[in-house]
């Protein structure tokens, strides 16, 4: 053996360190009595609410580095509180709405703070935060006419979107723009034109989606790309089989997800990767058509995809034979308008169980990412923050509802790891807002 090739790389050393820390936690968990395991798996609701509410009221001076991300802080905190089924005091609600209104640019969009230039990322965060708050005051504060003007200004002739005036163009920009337009009922052919071509150019040989053409597939961009293609009714253009393969292999021995090949596990990908499967579960008919197109010798079936993935609750629950999956005309029909795609999508029955190990992912979130004093972290050894709290809780919700046949059904008891008090509110996986707030916003803007 070449002596140089036997020297561990920095990446290998870091991976071994993480595996050792996670293994120690799992060994401790397996060594204690059942009642102690239940306590270890308990979602620390009170501590999380205290941590989140404190951040909404006052942030310390160390947060000055996030001055251009203040709508994000609002969204991460408000969404986390909503996932826990709690609401905030009226003074905090009014203060949040007033603050976000000060971040709204006179020419459309939202900046990272009052007086800052409008940016698609903070626009998405602000709209999601206001949607999470709900109610007339929050929803009516969004200037939809100016928003459409801003989104069109960000549109690039190539089909993609730029994050801000003169800014970078990537898949994240496409998703944030299309998501906002969909929610506000201002999505139209002019905004959608050639977006699908740009997203398609970012799907890599690996199967995942990169931030821009020629880059490496990444979990966050894969979610953004797939969600965008669904919202513009072009998901059938992606190679969904290779996309499923790539995402499935991102769940590692730690039970959590990594964002890219040969990278470390990170709690935030519980949503970014996990939610991809929540979307895939409602694309049965499209995937079956792609399999049929490939199935020259008759060896491929939807079951072969299922059994190759982590079917984790019981044998045989993965799905039926291909013949059971008929084309869903509600999704496939040529849309004259884009306003109802988000609503129609969530109403499509999930005829397939999760293609990832949902119970194992909950184990990683609750035992390795959860901080006992409140909040969630990337991985053991890291500090808690509002970003990881938001996306760990979002990923936990994805897991808990991953076996539901339809969006409005309660989850199976066996799908929720730990005590039933761990159950969170369901989310709309395309937008990552709690479902009942999405319904409220949809009805509000459809009537505007």
CSV table of C-alpha atoms in Angstrom, one decimal:
chain,number,residue,atom,x,y,z
A,1,UNK,CA,0.0,0.0,0.0
A,2,UNK,CA,1.2,3.5,-0.8
A,3,UNK,CA,2.2,5.0,2.6
A,4,UNK,CA,0.8,8.4,1.5
A,5,UNK,CA,-2.6,6.9,0.7
A,6,UNK,CA,-2.8,5.4,4.3
A,7,UNK,CA,-2.5,8.8,5.9
A,8,UNK,CA,-6.0,10.0,7.0
A,9,UNK,CA,-7.3,13.2,5.5
A,10,UNK,CA,-8.7,16.1,7.5
A,11,UNK,CA,-12.1,15.1,6.2
A,12,UNK,CA,-11.7,11.5,7.5
A,13,UNK,CA,-10.5,12.7,10.9
A,14,UNK,CA,-13.4,15.0,11.3
A,15,UNK,CA,-15.8,12.3,10.2
A,16,UNK,CA,-14.4,9.8,12.8
A,17,UNK,CA,-14.6,12.4,15.5
A,18,UNK,CA,-18.3,13.1,14.8
A,19,UNK,CA,-19.0,9.3,14.6
A,20,UNK,CA,-17.4,8.8,18.0
A,21,UNK,CA,-19.4,11.6,19.6
A,22,UNK,CA,-22.7,10.3,18.1
A,23,UNK,CA,-21.8,6.7,19.0
A,24,UNK,CA,-21.2,7.6,22.7
A,25,UNK,CA,-24.7,9.2,22.8
A,26,UNK,CA,-26.4,6.2,21.2
A,27,UNK,CA,-24.5,3.8,23.5
A,28,UNK,CA,-25.7,5.7,26.5
A,29,UNK,CA,-29.2,5.7,25.2
A,30,UNK,CA,-29.2,1.9,24.6
A,31,UNK,CA,-27.7,1.2,28.1
A,32,UNK,CA,-30.4,3.0,30.2
A,33,UNK,CA,-33.8,1.5,31.2
A,34,UNK,CA,-36.9,2.1,29.0
A,35,UNK,CA,-38.3,4.9,31.1
A,36,UNK,CA,-35.0,6.7,31.0
A,37,UNK,CA,-34.9,6.3,27.2
A,38,UNK,CA,-38.4,8.0,27.0
A,39,UNK,CA,-37.1,10.9,29.0
A,40,UNK,CA,-34.0,11.2,26.7
A,41,UNK,CA,-36.3,11.3,23.7
A,42,UNK,CA,-38.7,13.9,25.1
A,43,UNK,CA,-39.0,17.2,23.2
A,44,UNK,CA,-38.1,19.9,25.6
A,45,UNK,CA,-41.0,22.1,24.7
A,46,UNK,CA,-40.8,24.6,27.6
A,47,UNK,CA,-37.1,25.1,27.2
A,48,UNK,CA,-37.4,25.6,23.5
A,49,UNK,CA,-40.2,28.2,23.9
A,50,UNK,CA,-38.2,30.1,26.4
A,51,UNK,CA,-35.1,30.1,24.2
A,52,UNK,CA,-37.2,31.3,21.2
A,53,UNK,CA,-39.3,33.9,22.9
A,54,UNK,CA,-36.2,35.4,24.5
A,55,UNK,CA,-34.6,35.8,21.1
A,56,UNK,CA,-37.7,37.5,19.7
A,57,UNK,CA,-37.6,40.1,22.5
A,58,UNK,CA,-33.9,40.8,22.7
A,59,UNK,CA,-30.8,39.7,21.0
A,60,UNK,CA,-27.3,40.2,22.4
A,61,UNK,CA,-24.5,42.2,20.8
A,62,UNK,CA,-23.0,39.1,19.2
A,63,UNK,CA,-25.9,39.0,16.8
A,64,UNK,CA,-24.7,42.2,15.1
A,65,UNK,CA,-23.0,39.9,12.4
A,66,UNK,CA,-26.6,39.0,11.4
A,67,UNK,CA,-27.8,42.6,11.0
A,68,UNK,CA,-28.5,41.9,7.3
A,69,UNK,CA,-30.5,38.8,8.2
A,70,UNK,CA,-33.1,40.1,10.6
A,71,UNK,CA,-36.2,38.9,8.7
A,72,UNK,CA,-34.6,35.5,8.8
A,73,UNK,CA,-34.3,35.6,12.6
A,74,UNK,CA,-38.0,36.6,12.7
A,75,UNK,CA,-38.9,33.6,10.5
A,76,UNK,CA,-36.7,31.1,12.2
A,77,UNK,CA,-38.1,32.0,15.6
A,78,UNK,CA,-41.7,32.5,14.7
A,79,UNK,CA,-41.9,29.3,12.6
A,80,UNK,CA,-40.2,27.3,15.4
A,81,UNK,CA,-42.8,28.6,17.9
A,82,UNK,CA,-45.6,27.8,15.5
A,83,UNK,CA,-44.3,24.3,15.0
A,84,UNK,CA,-44.5,23.8,18.7
A,85,UNK,CA,-48.1,24.7,18.6
A,86,UNK,CA,-47.7,27.9,20.6
A,87,UNK,CA,-48.5,31.6,19.8
A,88,UNK,CA,-46.8,34.8,20.9
A,89,UNK,CA,-48.1,37.7,22.9
A,90,UNK,CA,-49.9,40.4,21.0
A,91,UNK,CA,-47.2,43.0,21.7
A,92,UNK,CA,-44.6,40.7,20.1
A,93,UNK,CA,-46.9,40.0,17.2
A,94,UNK,CA,-47.5,43.7,16.5
A,95,UNK,CA,-43.8,44.5,17.0
A,96,UNK,CA,-42.8,41.8,14.5
A,97,UNK,CA,-45.3,43.0,11.9
A,98,UNK,CA,-44.2,46.6,12.3
A,99,UNK,CA,-40.6,45.7,12.1
A,100,UNK,CA,-41.0,43.7,8.9
A,101,UNK,CA,-43.0,46.5,7.4
A,102,UNK,CA,-40.0,48.8,8.0
A,103,UNK,CA,-37.8,46.3,6.1
A,104,UNK,CA,-40.2,46.5,3.1
A,105,UNK,CA,-38.6,48.5,0.3
A,106,UNK,CA,-40.8,51.2,-1.3
A,107,UNK,CA,-40.1,49.6,-4.7
A,108,UNK,CA,-40.9,46.1,-3.6
A,109,UNK,CA,-39.3,43.3,-1.7
A,110,UNK,CA,-37.7,43.2,1.8
A,111,UNK,CA,-34.2,44.0,2.9
A,112,UNK,CA,-32.2,42.5,5.7
A,113,UNK,CA,-33.2,45.4,7.9
A,114,UNK,CA,-34.8,48.8,7.7
A,115,UNK,CA,-33.3,50.9,4.9
A,116,UNK,CA,-31.3,47.9,3.4
A,117,UNK,CA,-31.5,46.9,-0.2
A,118,UNK,CA,-34.2,44.4,-1.1
A,119,UNK,CA,-33.0,40.8,-1.4
A,120,UNK,CA,-34.8,37.7,-2.5
A,121,UNK,CA,-33.7,35.7,0.5
A,122,UNK,CA,-34.9,38.2,3.1
A,123,UNK,CA,-38.0,38.7,1.0
A,124,UNK,CA,-38.8,35.0,1.3
A,125,UNK,CA,-38.1,35.1,5.0
A,126,UNK,CA,-40.3,38.1,5.6
A,127,UNK,CA,-43.2,36.7,3.7
A,128,UNK,CA,-43.0,33.4,5.4
A,129,UNK,CA,-42.7,35.2,8.8
A,130,UNK,CA,-45.8,37.2,8.0
A,131,UNK,CA,-47.7,34.2,6.8
A,132,UNK,CA,-46.7,32.4,10.0
A,133,UNK,CA,-48.1,35.2,12.1
A,134,UNK,CA,-51.3,35.2,10.0
A,135,UNK,CA,-54.2,37.6,10.3
A,136,UNK,CA,-55.4,40.7,8.4
A,137,UNK,CA,-52.7,43.0,9.6
A,138,UNK,CA,-49.8,40.8,8.8
A,139,UNK,CA,-51.0,39.6,5.4
A,140,UNK,CA,-52.3,42.9,4.2
A,141,UNK,CA,-48.9,44.6,5.0
A,142,UNK,CA,-47.3,43.0,1.9
A,143,UNK,CA,-47.4,45.2,-1.1
A,144,UNK,CA,-48.2,42.6,-3.8
A,145,UNK,CA,-48.0,45.0,-6.8
A,146,UNK,CA,-44.6,46.3,-5.8
A,147,UNK,CA,-43.5,42.8,-5.0
A,148,UNK,CA,-44.3,41.6,-8.6
A,149,UNK,CA,-42.3,44.6,-9.9
A,150,UNK,CA,-39.4,43.6,-7.7
A,151,UNK,CA,-39.5,39.9,-8.8
A,152,UNK,CA,-39.6,40.9,-12.4
A,153,UNK,CA,-36.6,43.1,-11.9
A,154,UNK,CA,-34.7,40.2,-10.4
A,155,UNK,CA,-35.5,38.0,-13.4
A,156,UNK,CA,-32.6,37.2,-15.7
A,157,UNK,CA,-33.0,36.7,-19.4
A,158,UNK,CA,-31.5,33.2,-19.0
A,159,UNK,CA,-34.5,32.2,-16.9
A,160,UNK,CA,-32.9,32.4,-13.5
A,161,UNK,CA,-33.2,35.0,-10.8
A,162,UNK,CA,-30.7,37.3,-9.2
A,163,UNK,CA,-30.7,37.6,-5.4
A,164,UNK,CA,-30.6,41.4,-5.6
A,165,UNK,CA,-29.8,44.2,-8.1
A,166,UNK,CA,-26.6,43.1,-9.7
A,167,UNK,CA,-26.3,40.1,-7.4
A,168,UNK,CA,-25.6,36.4,-7.9
A,169,UNK,CA,-27.9,34.1,-9.8
A,170,UNK,CA,-28.6,30.6,-8.4
A,171,UNK,CA,-31.2,28.0,-7.6
A,172,UNK,CA,-31.9,29.5,-4.2
A,173,UNK,CA,-32.9,32.8,-5.9
A,174,UNK,CA,-35.3,30.9,-8.2
A,175,UNK,CA,-37.0,29.1,-5.3
A,176,UNK,CA,-37.4,32.2,-3.1
A,177,UNK,CA,-38.8,34.2,-6.0
A,178,UNK,CA,-41.2,31.5,-7.2
A,179,UNK,CA,-42.3,30.6,-3.6
A,180,UNK,CA,-43.1,34.2,-2.8
A,181,UNK,CA,-45.0,34.7,-6.0
A,182,UNK,CA,-46.9,31.5,-5.5
A,183,UNK,CA,-48.0,32.3,-2.0
A,184,UNK,CA,-49.0,35.9,-2.9
A,185,UNK,CA,-51.0,34.7,-6.0
A,186,UNK,CA,-48.9,36.8,-8.4
A,187,UNK,CA,-47.1,33.9,-10.2
A,188,UNK,CA,-47.6,34.2,-13.9
A,189,UNK,CA,-46.0,33.0,-17.2
A,190,UNK,CA,-43.8,36.0,-17.3
A,191,UNK,CA,-42.1,35.1,-14.0
A,192,UNK,CA,-42.0,31.4,-14.9
A,193,UNK,CA,-40.5,31.7,-18.4
A,194,UNK,CA,-37.3,29.6,-18.7
A,195,UNK,CA,-37.0,29.0,-15.0
A,196,UNK,CA,-37.3,25.3,-15.6
A,197,UNK,CA,-34.5,25.4,-18.1
A,198,UNK,CA,-32.2,27.0,-15.6
A,199,UNK,CA,-33.1,24.5,-12.8
A,200,UNK,CA,-32.6,21.6,-15.2
A,201,UNK,CA,-29.1,22.9,-16.1
A,202,UNK,CA,-28.2,22.6,-12.4
A,203,UNK,CA,-29.1,18.9,-12.0
A,204,UNK,CA,-25.7,17.1,-11.9
A,205,UNK,CA,-24.6,13.7,-12.9
A,206,UNK,CA,-24.9,12.7,-9.2
A,207,UNK,CA,-28.7,13.2,-9.3
A,208,UNK,CA,-28.9,16.1,-6.9
A,209,UNK,CA,-29.2,19.8,-7.9
A,210,UNK,CA,-26.3,22.3,-7.6
A,211,UNK,CA,-26.6,26.0,-6.8
A,212,UNK,CA,-25.6,26.9,-10.4
A,213,UNK,CA,-24.6,25.0,-13.5
A,214,UNK,CA,-21.3,23.1,-13.2
A,215,UNK,CA,-21.3,23.1,-9.4
A,216,UNK,CA,-21.6,20.2,-6.9
A,217,UNK,CA,-25.0,18.8,-5.9
A,218,UNK,CA,-26.1,20.2,-2.5
A,219,UNK,CA,-29.0,19.4,-0.2
A,220,UNK,CA,-30.4,22.9,0.1
A,221,UNK,CA,-30.3,23.5,-3.6
A,222,UNK,CA,-31.8,20.1,-4.3
A,223,UNK,CA,-34.8,21.1,-2.2
A,224,UNK,CA,-35.0,24.5,-3.7
A,225,UNK,CA,-34.8,23.2,-7.3
A,226,UNK,CA,-37.3,20.4,-6.8
A,227,UNK,CA,-39.8,22.7,-5.0
A,228,UNK,CA,-39.4,25.3,-7.7
A,229,UNK,CA,-40.1,22.8,-10.5
A,230,UNK,CA,-43.2,21.6,-8.7
A,231,UNK,CA,-44.5,25.1,-8.3
A,232,UNK,CA,-44.1,25.9,-12.0
A,233,UNK,CA,-45.5,22.5,-12.9
A,234,UNK,CA,-42.3,21.2,-14.6
A,235,UNK,CA,-41.1,18.5,-12.1
A,236,UNK,CA,-41.4,15.8,-14.7
A,237,UNK,CA,-38.4,17.4,-16.6
A,238,UNK,CA,-36.0,16.4,-13.7
A,239,UNK,CA,-34.4,13.0,-13.5
A,240,UNK,CA,-36.3,12.0,-10.4
A,241,UNK,CA,-34.9,8.5,-10.1
A,242,UNK,CA,-31.3,9.7,-9.9
A,243,UNK,CA,-32.4,12.5,-7.6
A,244,UNK,CA,-34.0,10.0,-5.2
A,245,UNK,CA,-30.8,7.9,-5.2
A,246,UNK,CA,-28.6,10.9,-4.4
A,247,UNK,CA,-30.8,12.2,-1.5
A,248,UNK,CA,-31.3,8.7,-0.1
A,249,UNK,CA,-27.5,8.2,0.1
A,250,UNK,CA,-27.1,11.4,2.1
A,251,UNK,CA,-28.5,9.7,5.2
A,252,UNK,CA,-25.5,8.3,7.0
A,253,UNK,CA,-24.5,6.1,9.9
A,254,UNK,CA,-25.2,8.9,12.4
A,255,UNK,CA,-28.9,8.7,11.2
A,256,UNK,CA,-28.9,12.3,10.2
A,257,UNK,CA,-28.3,13.8,6.7
A,258,UNK,CA,-25.3,15.4,5.2
A,259,UNK,CA,-25.6,18.2,2.7
A,260,UNK,CA,-23.1,16.9,0.1
A,261,UNK,CA,-21.2,13.7,-0.6
A,262,UNK,CA,-18.3,13.2,1.9
A,263,UNK,CA,-19.4,16.0,4.2
A,264,UNK,CA,-20.4,15.9,7.9
A,265,UNK,CA,-23.9,15.3,9.2
A,266,UNK,CA,-25.8,18.5,10.0
A,267,UNK,CA,-29.1,18.8,11.8
A,268,UNK,CA,-30.4,21.5,9.4
A,269,UNK,CA,-30.5,18.9,6.5
A,270,UNK,CA,-33.2,17.1,8.5
A,271,UNK,CA,-35.4,19.5,6.6
A,272,UNK,CA,-33.5,20.3,3.4
A,273,UNK,CA,-33.0,16.6,2.6
A,274,UNK,CA,-35.9,15.2,4.5
A,275,UNK,CA,-38.5,17.5,2.9
A,276,UNK,CA,-37.3,16.3,-0.6
A,277,UNK,CA,-38.8,13.0,0.3
A,278,UNK,CA,-42.0,14.6,1.5
A,279,UNK,CA,-42.3,16.2,-2.0
A,280,UNK,CA,-41.3,12.9,-3.8
A,281,UNK,CA,-44.1,11.1,-2.0
A,282,UNK,CA,-46.6,13.1,-4.1
A,283,UNK,CA,-44.9,12.7,-7.4
A,284,UNK,CA,-45.8,9.0,-7.8
A,285,UNK,CA,-47.3,9.2,-11.2
A,286,UNK,CA,-44.4,11.2,-12.7
A,287,UNK,CA,-41.8,8.8,-11.3
A,288,UNK,CA,-43.7,5.8,-12.6
A,289,UNK,CA,-43.8,7.3,-16.1
A,290,UNK,CA,-40.1,7.9,-15.9
A,291,UNK,CA,-39.5,4.3,-14.8
A,292,UNK,CA,-41.7,3.0,-17.6
A,293,UNK,CA,-39.7,5.0,-20.1
A,294,UNK,CA,-36.5,3.3,-18.8
A,295,UNK,CA,-38.0,-0.2,-18.4
A,296,UNK,CA,-37.1,-1.7,-21.7
A,297,UNK,CA,-36.5,-5.1,-20.3
A,298,UNK,CA,-39.3,-5.1,-17.8
A,299,UNK,CA,-37.0,-5.3,-14.7
A,300,UNK,CA,-37.7,-1.9,-13.2
A,301,UNK,CA,-40.6,-1.2,-10.8
A,302,UNK,CA,-41.6,1.4,-8.2
A,303,UNK,CA,-41.2,-1.4,-5.7
A,304,UNK,CA,-37.5,-1.8,-6.6
A,305,UNK,CA,-37.0,1.9,-5.7
A,306,UNK,CA,-38.9,1.4,-2.4
A,307,UNK,CA,-37.1,-1.7,-1.2
A,308,UNK,CA,-33.8,-0.1,-2.0
A,309,UNK,CA,-34.5,2.7,0.4
A,310,UNK,CA,-35.0,2.8,4.1
A,311,UNK,CA,-38.5,1.4,4.7
A,312,UNK,CA,-38.4,1.6,8.5
A,313,UNK,CA,-41.8,1.1,10.2
A,314,UNK,CA,-42.9,-2.3,8.8
A,315,UNK,CA,-42.3,-4.6,5.9
A,316,UNK,CA,-44.6,-4.3,3.0
A,317,UNK,CA,-45.7,-0.8,3.6
A,318,UNK,CA,-43.6,0.7,0.9
A,319,UNK,CA,-46.3,0.8,-1.7
A,320,UNK,CA,-48.1,-1.2,-4.3
A,321,UNK,CA,-47.0,-2.4,-7.7
A,322,UNK,CA,-46.6,0.1,-10.5
A,323,UNK,CA,-50.1,-0.7,-11.9
A,324,UNK,CA,-51.6,0.8,-8.8
A,325,UNK,CA,-50.2,4.2,-9.6
A,326,UNK,CA,-52.4,6.0,-12.0
A,327,UNK,CA,-51.6,9.4,-13.5
A,328,UNK,CA,-53.0,12.0,-11.1
A,329,UNK,CA,-54.8,14.4,-13.5
A,330,UNK,CA,-55.0,17.0,-10.8
A,331,UNK,CA,-51.3,17.4,-10.9
A,332,UNK,CA,-50.6,16.5,-14.5
A,333,UNK,CA,-53.3,18.7,-16.1
A,334,UNK,CA,-52.0,21.7,-18.0
A,335,UNK,CA,-52.4,24.6,-15.7
A,336,UNK,CA,-54.0,27.8,-17.1
A,337,UNK,CA,-52.9,29.5,-13.9
A,338,UNK,CA,-50.3,28.8,-11.3
A,339,UNK,CA,-52.3,30.1,-8.3
A,340,UNK,CA,-53.6,26.7,-7.1
A,341,UNK,CA,-50.5,24.5,-7.7
A,342,UNK,CA,-49.3,24.8,-4.0
A,343,UNK,CA,-52.8,23.9,-2.7
A,344,UNK,CA,-53.4,21.1,-5.2
A,345,UNK,CA,-50.0,19.6,-4.5
A,346,UNK,CA,-50.6,19.2,-0.8
A,347,UNK,CA,-54.0,17.6,-1.5
A,348,UNK,CA,-52.5,14.8,-3.6
A,349,UNK,CA,-52.6,11.6,-1.5
A,350,UNK,CA,-49.2,10.3,-0.5
A,351,UNK,CA,-49.6,6.7,-1.8
A,352,UNK,CA,-46.0,5.9,-0.8
A,353,UNK,CA,-44.3,5.6,2.5
A,354,UNK,CA,-41.1,7.6,3.2
A,355,UNK,CA,-38.0,6.6,1.2
A,356,UNK,CA,-35.7,7.5,4.1
A,357,UNK,CA,-35.4,6.2,7.7
A,358,UNK,CA,-37.7,8.6,9.4
A,359,UNK,CA,-37.4,7.1,12.9
A,360,UNK,CA,-33.6,7.1,12.8
A,361,UNK,CA,-33.7,10.7,11.7
A,362,UNK,CA,-35.9,11.6,14.7
A,363,UNK,CA,-33.4,9.8,16.9
A,364,UNK,CA,-30.6,12.0,15.6
A,365,UNK,CA,-32.6,15.2,16.0
A,366,UNK,CA,-33.8,14.4,19.6
A,367,UNK,CA,-30.6,12.8,21.0
A,368,UNK,CA,-27.8,14.6,19.1
A,369,UNK,CA,-29.2,18.0,17.9
A,370,UNK,CA,-31.5,18.9,20.8
A,371,UNK,CA,-30.0,21.0,23.5
A,372,UNK,CA,-31.5,20.3,26.9
A,373,UNK,CA,-31.7,24.0,27.9
A,374,UNK,CA,-33.6,24.8,24.7
A,375,UNK,CA,-32.7,25.1,21.0
A,376,UNK,CA,-31.1,22.8,18.5
A,377,UNK,CA,-27.6,22.5,17.1
A,378,UNK,CA,-25.8,21.3,14.0
A,379,UNK,CA,-24.2,18.3,15.7
A,380,UNK,CA,-22.7,17.3,19.1
A,381,UNK,CA,-20.0,19.7,20.1
A,382,UNK,CA,-21.6,22.7,18.4
A,383,UNK,CA,-23.6,25.6,19.9
A,384,UNK,CA,-27.4,26.0,19.5
A,385,UNK,CA,-28.8,28.7,17.2
A,386,UNK,CA,-32.1,29.8,15.8
A,387,UNK,CA,-31.4,28.6,12.3
A,388,UNK,CA,-30.8,25.0,13.4
A,389,UNK,CA,-33.7,25.1,15.8
A,390,UNK,CA,-36.0,26.1,12.9
A,391,UNK,CA,-34.8,23.4,10.5
A,392,UNK,CA,-34.3,20.6,13.0
A,393,UNK,CA,-38.0,21.1,14.2
A,394,UNK,CA,-39.1,21.4,10.6
A,395,UNK,CA,-37.3,18.1,9.8
A,396,UNK,CA,-38.9,16.5,12.9
A,397,UNK,CA,-42.3,17.5,11.6
A,398,UNK,CA,-41.5,16.0,8.2
A,399,UNK,CA,-40.6,12.7,9.9
A,400,UNK,CA,-43.7,12.6,12.1
A,401,UNK,CA,-46.1,13.1,9.2
A,402,UNK,CA,-44.2,11.1,6.6
A,403,UNK,CA,-46.5,8.1,6.8
A,404,UNK,CA,-49.7,10.1,6.5
A,405,UNK,CA,-51.8,9.4,3.4
A,406,UNK,CA,-53.0,12.9,3.2
A,407,UNK,CA,-52.0,16.3,4.6
A,408,UNK,CA,-54.9,16.7,6.9
A,409,UNK,CA,-54.7,13.3,8.6
A,410,UNK,CA,-53.1,12.8,12.0
A,411,UNK,CA,-49.8,10.8,12.0
A,412,UNK,CA,-49.6,7.1,13.0
A,413,UNK,CA,-48.5,6.7,16.7
A,414,UNK,CA,-45.6,4.5,15.6
A,415,UNK,CA,-44.4,7.3,13.3
A,416,UNK,CA,-43.7,9.6,16.3
A,417,UNK,CA,-40.5,8.7,18.2
A,418,UNK,CA,-40.7,9.3,21.9
A,419,UNK,CA,-43.7,10.4,23.9
A,420,UNK,CA,-46.8,11.5,21.9
A,421,UNK,CA,-46.3,15.0,23.3
A,422,UNK,CA,-43.4,15.3,20.8
A,423,UNK,CA,-45.9,15.7,18.0
A,424,UNK,CA,-45.5,19.0,16.1
A,425,UNK,CA,-47.8,20.9,13.8
A,426,UNK,CA,-47.8,19.7,10.2
A,427,UNK,CA,-46.1,21.9,7.6
A,428,UNK,CA,-46.6,22.5,3.9
A,429,UNK,CA,-43.3,21.0,2.6
A,430,UNK,CA,-43.1,23.3,-0.4
A,431,UNK,CA,-43.0,26.5,1.7
A,432,UNK,CA,-42.0,25.3,5.2
A,433,UNK,CA,-44.8,27.1,7.0
A,434,UNK,CA,-47.4,25.4,9.3
A,435,UNK,CA,-50.2,24.0,7.2
A,436,UNK,CA,-53.1,25.9,8.7
A,437,UNK,CA,-51.3,29.2,8.2
A,438,UNK,CA,-50.7,28.3,4.6
A,439,UNK,CA,-54.4,27.6,4.1
A,440,UNK,CA,-55.2,31.0,5.6
A,441,UNK,CA,-52.7,32.9,3.4
A,442,UNK,CA,-53.9,31.0,0.3
A,443,UNK,CA,-57.5,32.0,0.9
A,444,UNK,CA,-56.6,35.6,1.8
A,445,UNK,CA,-54.5,36.2,-1.4
A,446,UNK,CA,-56.9,34.3,-3.6
A,447,UNK,CA,-59.5,36.8,-2.6
A,448,UNK,CA,-57.2,39.9,-3.1
